[in-house]
Coordinates of C-alpha atoms and ligand atoms in Angstrom, one line a residue:
X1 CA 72.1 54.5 61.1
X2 CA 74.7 51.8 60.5
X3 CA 76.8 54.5 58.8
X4 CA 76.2 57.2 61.6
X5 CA 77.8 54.6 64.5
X6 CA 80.5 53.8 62.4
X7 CA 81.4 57.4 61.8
X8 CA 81.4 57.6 66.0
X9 CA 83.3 54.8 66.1
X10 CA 86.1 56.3 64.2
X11 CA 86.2 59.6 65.7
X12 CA 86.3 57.9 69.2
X13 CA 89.2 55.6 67.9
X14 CA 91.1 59.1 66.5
X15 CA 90.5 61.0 69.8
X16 CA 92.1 58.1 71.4
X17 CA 95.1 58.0 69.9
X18 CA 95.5 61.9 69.8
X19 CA 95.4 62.2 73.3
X20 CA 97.8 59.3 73.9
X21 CA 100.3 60.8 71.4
X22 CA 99.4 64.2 72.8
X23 CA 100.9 62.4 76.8
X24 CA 103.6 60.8 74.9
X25 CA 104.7 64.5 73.3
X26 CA 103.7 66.3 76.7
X27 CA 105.9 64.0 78.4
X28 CA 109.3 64.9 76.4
X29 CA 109.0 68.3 77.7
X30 CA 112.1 69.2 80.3
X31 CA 111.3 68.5 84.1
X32 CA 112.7 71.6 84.7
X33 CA 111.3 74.0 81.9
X34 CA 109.3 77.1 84.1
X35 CA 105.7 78.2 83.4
X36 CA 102.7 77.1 83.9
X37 CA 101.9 72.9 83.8
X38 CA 105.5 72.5 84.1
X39 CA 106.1 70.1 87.3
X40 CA 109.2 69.4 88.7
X41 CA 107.5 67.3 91.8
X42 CA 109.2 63.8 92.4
X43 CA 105.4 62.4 93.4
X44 CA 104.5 62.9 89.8
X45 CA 105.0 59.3 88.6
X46 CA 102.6 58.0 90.9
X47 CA 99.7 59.6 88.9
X48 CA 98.2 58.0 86.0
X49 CA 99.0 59.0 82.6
X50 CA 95.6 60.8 82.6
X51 CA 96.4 62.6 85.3
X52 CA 99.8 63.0 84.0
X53 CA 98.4 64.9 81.1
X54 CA 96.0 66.8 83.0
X55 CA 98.7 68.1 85.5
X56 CA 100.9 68.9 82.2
X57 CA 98.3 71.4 80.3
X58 CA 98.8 75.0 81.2
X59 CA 97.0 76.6 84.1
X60 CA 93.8 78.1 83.5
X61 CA 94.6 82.0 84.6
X62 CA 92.2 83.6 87.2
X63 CA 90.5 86.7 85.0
X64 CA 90.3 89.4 87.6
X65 CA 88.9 92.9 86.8
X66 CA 90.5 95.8 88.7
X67 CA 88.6 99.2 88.1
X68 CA 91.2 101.9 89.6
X69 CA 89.8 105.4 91.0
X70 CA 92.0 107.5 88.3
X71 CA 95.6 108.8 88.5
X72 CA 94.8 111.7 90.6
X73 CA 97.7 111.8 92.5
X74 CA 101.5 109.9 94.3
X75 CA 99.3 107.3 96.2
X76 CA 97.1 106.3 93.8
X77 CA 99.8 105.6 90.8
X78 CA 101.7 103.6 93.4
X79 CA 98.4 101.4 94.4
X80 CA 98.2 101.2 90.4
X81 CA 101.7 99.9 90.5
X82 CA 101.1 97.6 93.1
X83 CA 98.0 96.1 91.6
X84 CA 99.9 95.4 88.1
X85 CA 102.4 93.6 89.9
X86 CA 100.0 91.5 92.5
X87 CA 97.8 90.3 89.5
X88 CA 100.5 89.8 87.0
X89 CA 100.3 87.0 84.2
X90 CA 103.3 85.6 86.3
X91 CA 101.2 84.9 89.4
X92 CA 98.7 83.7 87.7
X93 CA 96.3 86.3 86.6
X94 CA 94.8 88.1 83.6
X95 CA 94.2 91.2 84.6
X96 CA 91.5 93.7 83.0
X97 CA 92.0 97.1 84.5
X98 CA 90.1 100.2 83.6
X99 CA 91.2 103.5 85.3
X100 CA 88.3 105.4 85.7
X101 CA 89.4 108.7 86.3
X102 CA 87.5 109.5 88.7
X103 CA 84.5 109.2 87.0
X104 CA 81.8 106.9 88.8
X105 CA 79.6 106.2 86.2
X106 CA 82.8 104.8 84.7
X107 CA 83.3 102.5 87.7
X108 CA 79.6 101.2 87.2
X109 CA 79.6 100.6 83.8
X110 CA 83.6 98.6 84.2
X111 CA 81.9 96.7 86.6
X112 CA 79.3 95.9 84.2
X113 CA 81.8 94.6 81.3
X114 CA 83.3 92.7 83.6
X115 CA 80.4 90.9 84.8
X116 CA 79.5 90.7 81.1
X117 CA 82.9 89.5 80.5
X118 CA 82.5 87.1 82.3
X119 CA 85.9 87.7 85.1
X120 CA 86.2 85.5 87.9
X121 CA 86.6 87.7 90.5
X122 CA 86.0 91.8 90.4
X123 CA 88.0 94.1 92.8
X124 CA 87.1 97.7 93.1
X125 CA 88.5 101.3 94.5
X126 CA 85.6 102.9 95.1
X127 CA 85.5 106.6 94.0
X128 CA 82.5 107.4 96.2
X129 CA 80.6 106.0 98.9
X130 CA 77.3 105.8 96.8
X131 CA 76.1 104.4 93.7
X132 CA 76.9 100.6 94.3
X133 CA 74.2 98.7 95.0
X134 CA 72.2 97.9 92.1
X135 CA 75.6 97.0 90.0
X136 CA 76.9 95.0 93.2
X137 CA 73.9 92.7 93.5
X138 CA 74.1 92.0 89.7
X139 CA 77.7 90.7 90.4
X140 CA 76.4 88.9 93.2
X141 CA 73.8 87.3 91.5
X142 CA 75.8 86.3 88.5
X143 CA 78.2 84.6 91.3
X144 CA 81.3 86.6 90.9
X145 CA 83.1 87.7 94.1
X146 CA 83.8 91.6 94.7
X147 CA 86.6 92.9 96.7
X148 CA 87.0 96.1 98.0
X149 CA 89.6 97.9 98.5
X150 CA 91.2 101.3 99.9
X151 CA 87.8 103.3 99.9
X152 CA 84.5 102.0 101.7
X153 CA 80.9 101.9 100.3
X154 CA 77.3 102.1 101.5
X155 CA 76.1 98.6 100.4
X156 CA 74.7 95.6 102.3
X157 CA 78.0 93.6 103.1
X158 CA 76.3 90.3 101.6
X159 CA 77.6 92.0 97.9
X160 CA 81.2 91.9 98.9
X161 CA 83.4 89.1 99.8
X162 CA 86.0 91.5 102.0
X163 CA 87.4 95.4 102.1
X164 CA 90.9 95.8 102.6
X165 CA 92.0 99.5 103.4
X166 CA 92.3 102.2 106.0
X167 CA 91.0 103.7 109.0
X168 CA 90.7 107.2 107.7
X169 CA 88.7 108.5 110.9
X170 CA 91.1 107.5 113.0
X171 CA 94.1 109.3 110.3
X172 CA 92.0 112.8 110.9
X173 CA 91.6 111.9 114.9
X174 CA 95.7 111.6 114.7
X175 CA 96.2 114.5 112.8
X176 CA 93.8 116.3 114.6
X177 CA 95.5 115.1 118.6
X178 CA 98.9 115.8 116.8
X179 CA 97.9 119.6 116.3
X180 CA 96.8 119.7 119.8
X181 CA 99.7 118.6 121.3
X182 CA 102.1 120.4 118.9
X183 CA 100.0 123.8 120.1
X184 CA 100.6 122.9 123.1
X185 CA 103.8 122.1 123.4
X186 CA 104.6 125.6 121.6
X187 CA 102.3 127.2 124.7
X188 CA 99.8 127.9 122.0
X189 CA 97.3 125.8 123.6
X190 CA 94.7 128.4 124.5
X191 CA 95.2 131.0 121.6
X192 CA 92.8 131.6 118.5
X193 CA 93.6 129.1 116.0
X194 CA 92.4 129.6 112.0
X195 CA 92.1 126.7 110.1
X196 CA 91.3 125.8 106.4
X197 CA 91.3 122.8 105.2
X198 CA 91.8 121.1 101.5
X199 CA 89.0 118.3 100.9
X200 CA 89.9 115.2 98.9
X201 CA 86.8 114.2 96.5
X202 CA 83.6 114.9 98.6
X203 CA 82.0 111.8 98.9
X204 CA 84.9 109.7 98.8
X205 CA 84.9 108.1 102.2
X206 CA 88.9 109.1 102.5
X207 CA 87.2 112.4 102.1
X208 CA 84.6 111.8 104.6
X209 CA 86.4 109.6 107.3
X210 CA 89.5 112.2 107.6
X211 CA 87.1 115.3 108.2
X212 CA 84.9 113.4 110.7
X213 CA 88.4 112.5 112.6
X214 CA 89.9 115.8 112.5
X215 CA 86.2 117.2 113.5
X216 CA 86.5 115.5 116.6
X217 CA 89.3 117.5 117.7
X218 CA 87.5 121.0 116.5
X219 CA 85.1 119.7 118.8
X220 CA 87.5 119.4 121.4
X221 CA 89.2 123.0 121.3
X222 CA 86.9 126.0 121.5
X223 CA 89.8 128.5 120.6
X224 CA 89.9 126.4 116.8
X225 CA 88.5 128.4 114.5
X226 CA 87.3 126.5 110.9
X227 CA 87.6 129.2 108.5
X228 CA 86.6 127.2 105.4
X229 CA 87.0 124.0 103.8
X230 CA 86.7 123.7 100.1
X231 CA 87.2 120.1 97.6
X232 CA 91.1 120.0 96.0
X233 CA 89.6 117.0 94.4
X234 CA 93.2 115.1 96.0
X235 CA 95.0 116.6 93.6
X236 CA 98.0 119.1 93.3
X237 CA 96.6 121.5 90.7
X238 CA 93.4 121.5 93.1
X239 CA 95.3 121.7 96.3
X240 CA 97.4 125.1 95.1
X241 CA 94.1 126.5 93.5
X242 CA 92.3 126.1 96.7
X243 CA 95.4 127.5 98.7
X244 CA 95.5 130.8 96.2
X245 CA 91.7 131.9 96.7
X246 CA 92.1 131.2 100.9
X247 CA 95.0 133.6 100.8
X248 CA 93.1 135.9 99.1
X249 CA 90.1 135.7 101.3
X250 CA 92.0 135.1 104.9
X251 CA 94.7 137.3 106.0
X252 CA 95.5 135.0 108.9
X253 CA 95.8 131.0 108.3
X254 CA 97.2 129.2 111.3
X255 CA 96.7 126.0 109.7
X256 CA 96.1 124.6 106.6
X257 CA 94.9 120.8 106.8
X258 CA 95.7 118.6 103.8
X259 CA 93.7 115.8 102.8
X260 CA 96.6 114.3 100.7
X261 CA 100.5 114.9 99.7
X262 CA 99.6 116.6 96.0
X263 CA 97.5 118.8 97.7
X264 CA 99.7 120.1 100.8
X265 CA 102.4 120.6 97.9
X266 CA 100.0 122.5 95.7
X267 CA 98.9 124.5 98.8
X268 CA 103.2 124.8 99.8
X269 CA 103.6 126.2 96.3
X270 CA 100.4 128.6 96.6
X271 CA 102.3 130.1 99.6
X272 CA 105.6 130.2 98.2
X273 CA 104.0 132.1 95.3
X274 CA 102.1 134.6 97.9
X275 CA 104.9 134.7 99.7
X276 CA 103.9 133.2 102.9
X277 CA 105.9 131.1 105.2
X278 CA 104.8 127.7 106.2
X279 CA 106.2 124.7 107.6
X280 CA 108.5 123.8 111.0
X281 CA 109.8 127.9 111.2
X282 CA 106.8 129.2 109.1
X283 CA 103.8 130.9 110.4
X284 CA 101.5 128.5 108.2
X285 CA 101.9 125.0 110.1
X286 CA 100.8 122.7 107.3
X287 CA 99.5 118.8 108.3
X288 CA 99.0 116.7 105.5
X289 CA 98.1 112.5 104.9
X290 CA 99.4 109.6 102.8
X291 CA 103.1 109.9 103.6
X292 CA 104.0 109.4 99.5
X293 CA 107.7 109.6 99.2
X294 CA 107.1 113.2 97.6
X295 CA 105.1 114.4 100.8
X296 CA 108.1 112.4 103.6
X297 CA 110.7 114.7 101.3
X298 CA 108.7 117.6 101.6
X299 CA 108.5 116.5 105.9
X300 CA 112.3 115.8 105.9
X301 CA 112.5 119.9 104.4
X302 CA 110.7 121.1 107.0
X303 CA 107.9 122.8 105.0
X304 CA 105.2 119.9 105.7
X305 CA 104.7 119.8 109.6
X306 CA 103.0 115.9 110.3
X307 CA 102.5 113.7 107.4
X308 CA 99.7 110.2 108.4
X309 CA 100.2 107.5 106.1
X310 CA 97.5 105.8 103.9
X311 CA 99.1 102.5 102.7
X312 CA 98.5 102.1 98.8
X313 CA 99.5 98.6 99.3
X314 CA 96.1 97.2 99.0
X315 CA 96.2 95.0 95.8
X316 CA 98.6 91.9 97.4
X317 CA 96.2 91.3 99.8
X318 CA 93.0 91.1 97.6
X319 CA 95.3 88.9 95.4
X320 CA 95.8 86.8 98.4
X321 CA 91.8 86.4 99.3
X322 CA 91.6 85.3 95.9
X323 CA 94.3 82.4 96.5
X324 CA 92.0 81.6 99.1
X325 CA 88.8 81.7 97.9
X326 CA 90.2 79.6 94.9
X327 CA 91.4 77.1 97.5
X328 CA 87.7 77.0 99.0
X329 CA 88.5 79.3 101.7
X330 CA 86.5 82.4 102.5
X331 CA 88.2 85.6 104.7
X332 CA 86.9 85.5 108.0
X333 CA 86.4 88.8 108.0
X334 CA 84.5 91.7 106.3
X335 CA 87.2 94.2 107.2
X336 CA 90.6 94.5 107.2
X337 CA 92.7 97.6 108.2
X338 CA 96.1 97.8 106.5
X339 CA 99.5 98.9 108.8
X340 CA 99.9 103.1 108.9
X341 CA 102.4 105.0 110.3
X342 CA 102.8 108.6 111.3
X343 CA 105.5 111.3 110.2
X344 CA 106.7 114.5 111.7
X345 CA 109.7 116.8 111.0
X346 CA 110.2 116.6 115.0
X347 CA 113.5 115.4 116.2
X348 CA 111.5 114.9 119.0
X349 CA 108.6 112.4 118.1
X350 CA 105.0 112.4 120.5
X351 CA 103.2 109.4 121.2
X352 CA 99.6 109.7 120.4
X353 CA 96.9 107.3 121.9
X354 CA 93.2 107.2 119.6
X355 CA 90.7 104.7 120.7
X356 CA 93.7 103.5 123.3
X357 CA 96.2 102.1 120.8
X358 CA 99.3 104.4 120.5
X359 CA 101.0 105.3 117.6
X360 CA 104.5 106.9 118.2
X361 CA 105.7 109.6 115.4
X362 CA 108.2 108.6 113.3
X363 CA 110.8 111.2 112.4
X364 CA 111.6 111.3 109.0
X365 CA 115.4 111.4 107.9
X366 CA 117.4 110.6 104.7
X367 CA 118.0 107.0 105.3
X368 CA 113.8 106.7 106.4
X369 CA 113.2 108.0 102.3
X370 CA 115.7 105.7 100.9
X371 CA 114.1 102.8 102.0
X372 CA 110.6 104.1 101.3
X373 CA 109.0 101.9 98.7
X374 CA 106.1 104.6 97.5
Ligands
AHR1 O1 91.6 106.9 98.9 C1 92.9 107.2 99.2 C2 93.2 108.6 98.8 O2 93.0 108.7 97.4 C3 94.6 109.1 99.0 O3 94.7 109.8 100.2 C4 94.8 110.0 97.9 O4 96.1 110.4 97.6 C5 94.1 109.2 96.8 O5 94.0 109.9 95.6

């Protein structure tokens, strides 16, 4: 017994002198040396030499798991960009990203390992609507924080701290009042109109919200006809195959509506291929959304009529919830919609009013694309 204190005793004694060295060796290190622990505040002597050593040992970084949608297409490499950058080691984060591509049991089963893991906070792009609420109350249970962002779910909002994204009913409503004005102002206002549309991934609520939009405007004009509407899956490849087989099928197309940029330009290159014209002096008038810096170029070239952005530029913001919630704040909102513009080869940009906010058309030029960041 006698043998078993002294052994405490003389580990204590050891531990005491290592961490005094260890503040005496901390505390040679440059004021000015960058990183993590490093503090160049003047207020730093007040602190005891405790607190002096705690303040000196590196930050612990916030683990954040990120599971991506896929690569599918312009807008989503850019929102990968963006998310590399907002949760770099720099500002603080270790980041574990899966990209599931496109594959929602892959989502589930990342949101599992990070749980598992365990990360601190998990933020998620949502490839469909469905399938989250079983995985979303085990991360709520095991206390980690989910973010949303770009794409909404079905899911009791008690499993998700906050959704940052878009409004993509109110991108088909625009798209939709844009072709009715532009019909009108070419004094085609009351004639037959065909129309096809490209689907993004059904079930994806970019998917769903742009089609209930632009429905709402089919609604709204008798003389529109819907010819067909088939999934491009948001991708190029997909956009052009679904293009090829309506060409085949439909000897007159009006309209072909977009539900992305690689799509439109798979469907521009279908056309070109069939030899069709499309485009400000084509007979195909071609409306497209996201407003990538590919699908502005393709605007400014006149062969993509109206372009409605979706900003990719989620990720900074979810890093900056998680700022918060670190600091013991929580976002007073569920919901946040990101800024979104609207493009059009028109010199002479419309205004359009949905829900009574206005949204004027921007006209794309050179100087518009050399600035554009995605
Ligand atoms: O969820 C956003 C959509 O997904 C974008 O329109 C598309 O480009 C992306 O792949």
């Amino acid at each position: 017994m006698i043998q078993k204190r002294y052994v405490h005793a003389v580990v204590l004694f050891l531990s005491v002198c290592f961490f005094v060295c260890s503040v005496c060796v901390i505390k040679t290190v440059p004021d000015d040396m960058d990183g993590f622990g490093a503090q160049e505040d003047a207020s730093f002597d007040h602190l005891t030499v405790a607190e002096q050593a705690l303040a000196l040992l590196p930050k612990k970084l916030i683990k954040v798991g990120f599971v991506q949608v896929g690569h599918e297409s312009d807008w989503r490499i850019a929102a990968t960009k963006s998310c590399k950058e907002a949760f770099s080691e720099e500002n603080g984060y270790e980041l574990y990203f899966v990209d599931a591509d496109n594959d929602p049991k892959v989502q589930v089963e990342a949101v599992r390992s990070f749980i598992k893991e365990p990360v601190d906070y998990i933020v998620i792009d949502p490839i469909l609507t469905t399938g989250w609420t079983a995985v979303l109350k085990e991360a709520y249970h095991a206390h980690i924080p989910v973010i949303l962002l770009d794409r909404t779910i079905d899911c009791k909002e008690q499993y998700y701290a906050a959704w940052f994204g878009s409004d993509f009913v109110r991108e088909g409503e625009l798209a939709g009042q844009w072709l009715q004005n532009y019909l009108n102002r070419q004094d085609r206002g009351a004639q037959e109109i065909h129309i096809v549309t490209i689907n993004g991934t059904q079930g994806a609520s970019a998917q769903l919200g742009r089609t209930e939009g632009f429905a709402r405007y089919l609604g709204k004009n008798d003389n529109w006809k819907l010819l067909a509407q088939d999934c491009g899956d948001f991708t190029e490849s997909g956009g052009k195959a679904v293009m090829e087989a309506y060409l085949k099928t439909y000897s007159k197309i009006d309209v072909v509506v977009c539900q992305n940029d690689n799509e439109a330009l798979g469907a521009c290159a279908a056309m070109d291929e069939a030899d069709i014209s499309y485009g400000v002096d084509g007979d195909v008038i071609v409306i497209s959304f996201d407003a990538t810096k590919a699908g502005l170029q393709a605007v400014l070239e006149g062969k993509i009529n109206a372009d409605f952005e979706c900003n990719p530029l989620s990720p900074p913001y979810a890093a900056e919830a998680i700022r918060r919630m670190e600091a013991g704040e929580q976002p007073e909102k569920k919901h946040y919609y990101l800024p979104e513009e609207c493009f059009a080869a028109e010199e002479d940009p419309m205004v359009l009013m949905v829900n009574f906010e206005s949204e004027r058309m921007i006209t794309v030029t050179e100087e518009l694309l050399d600035d554009r960041e995605y």
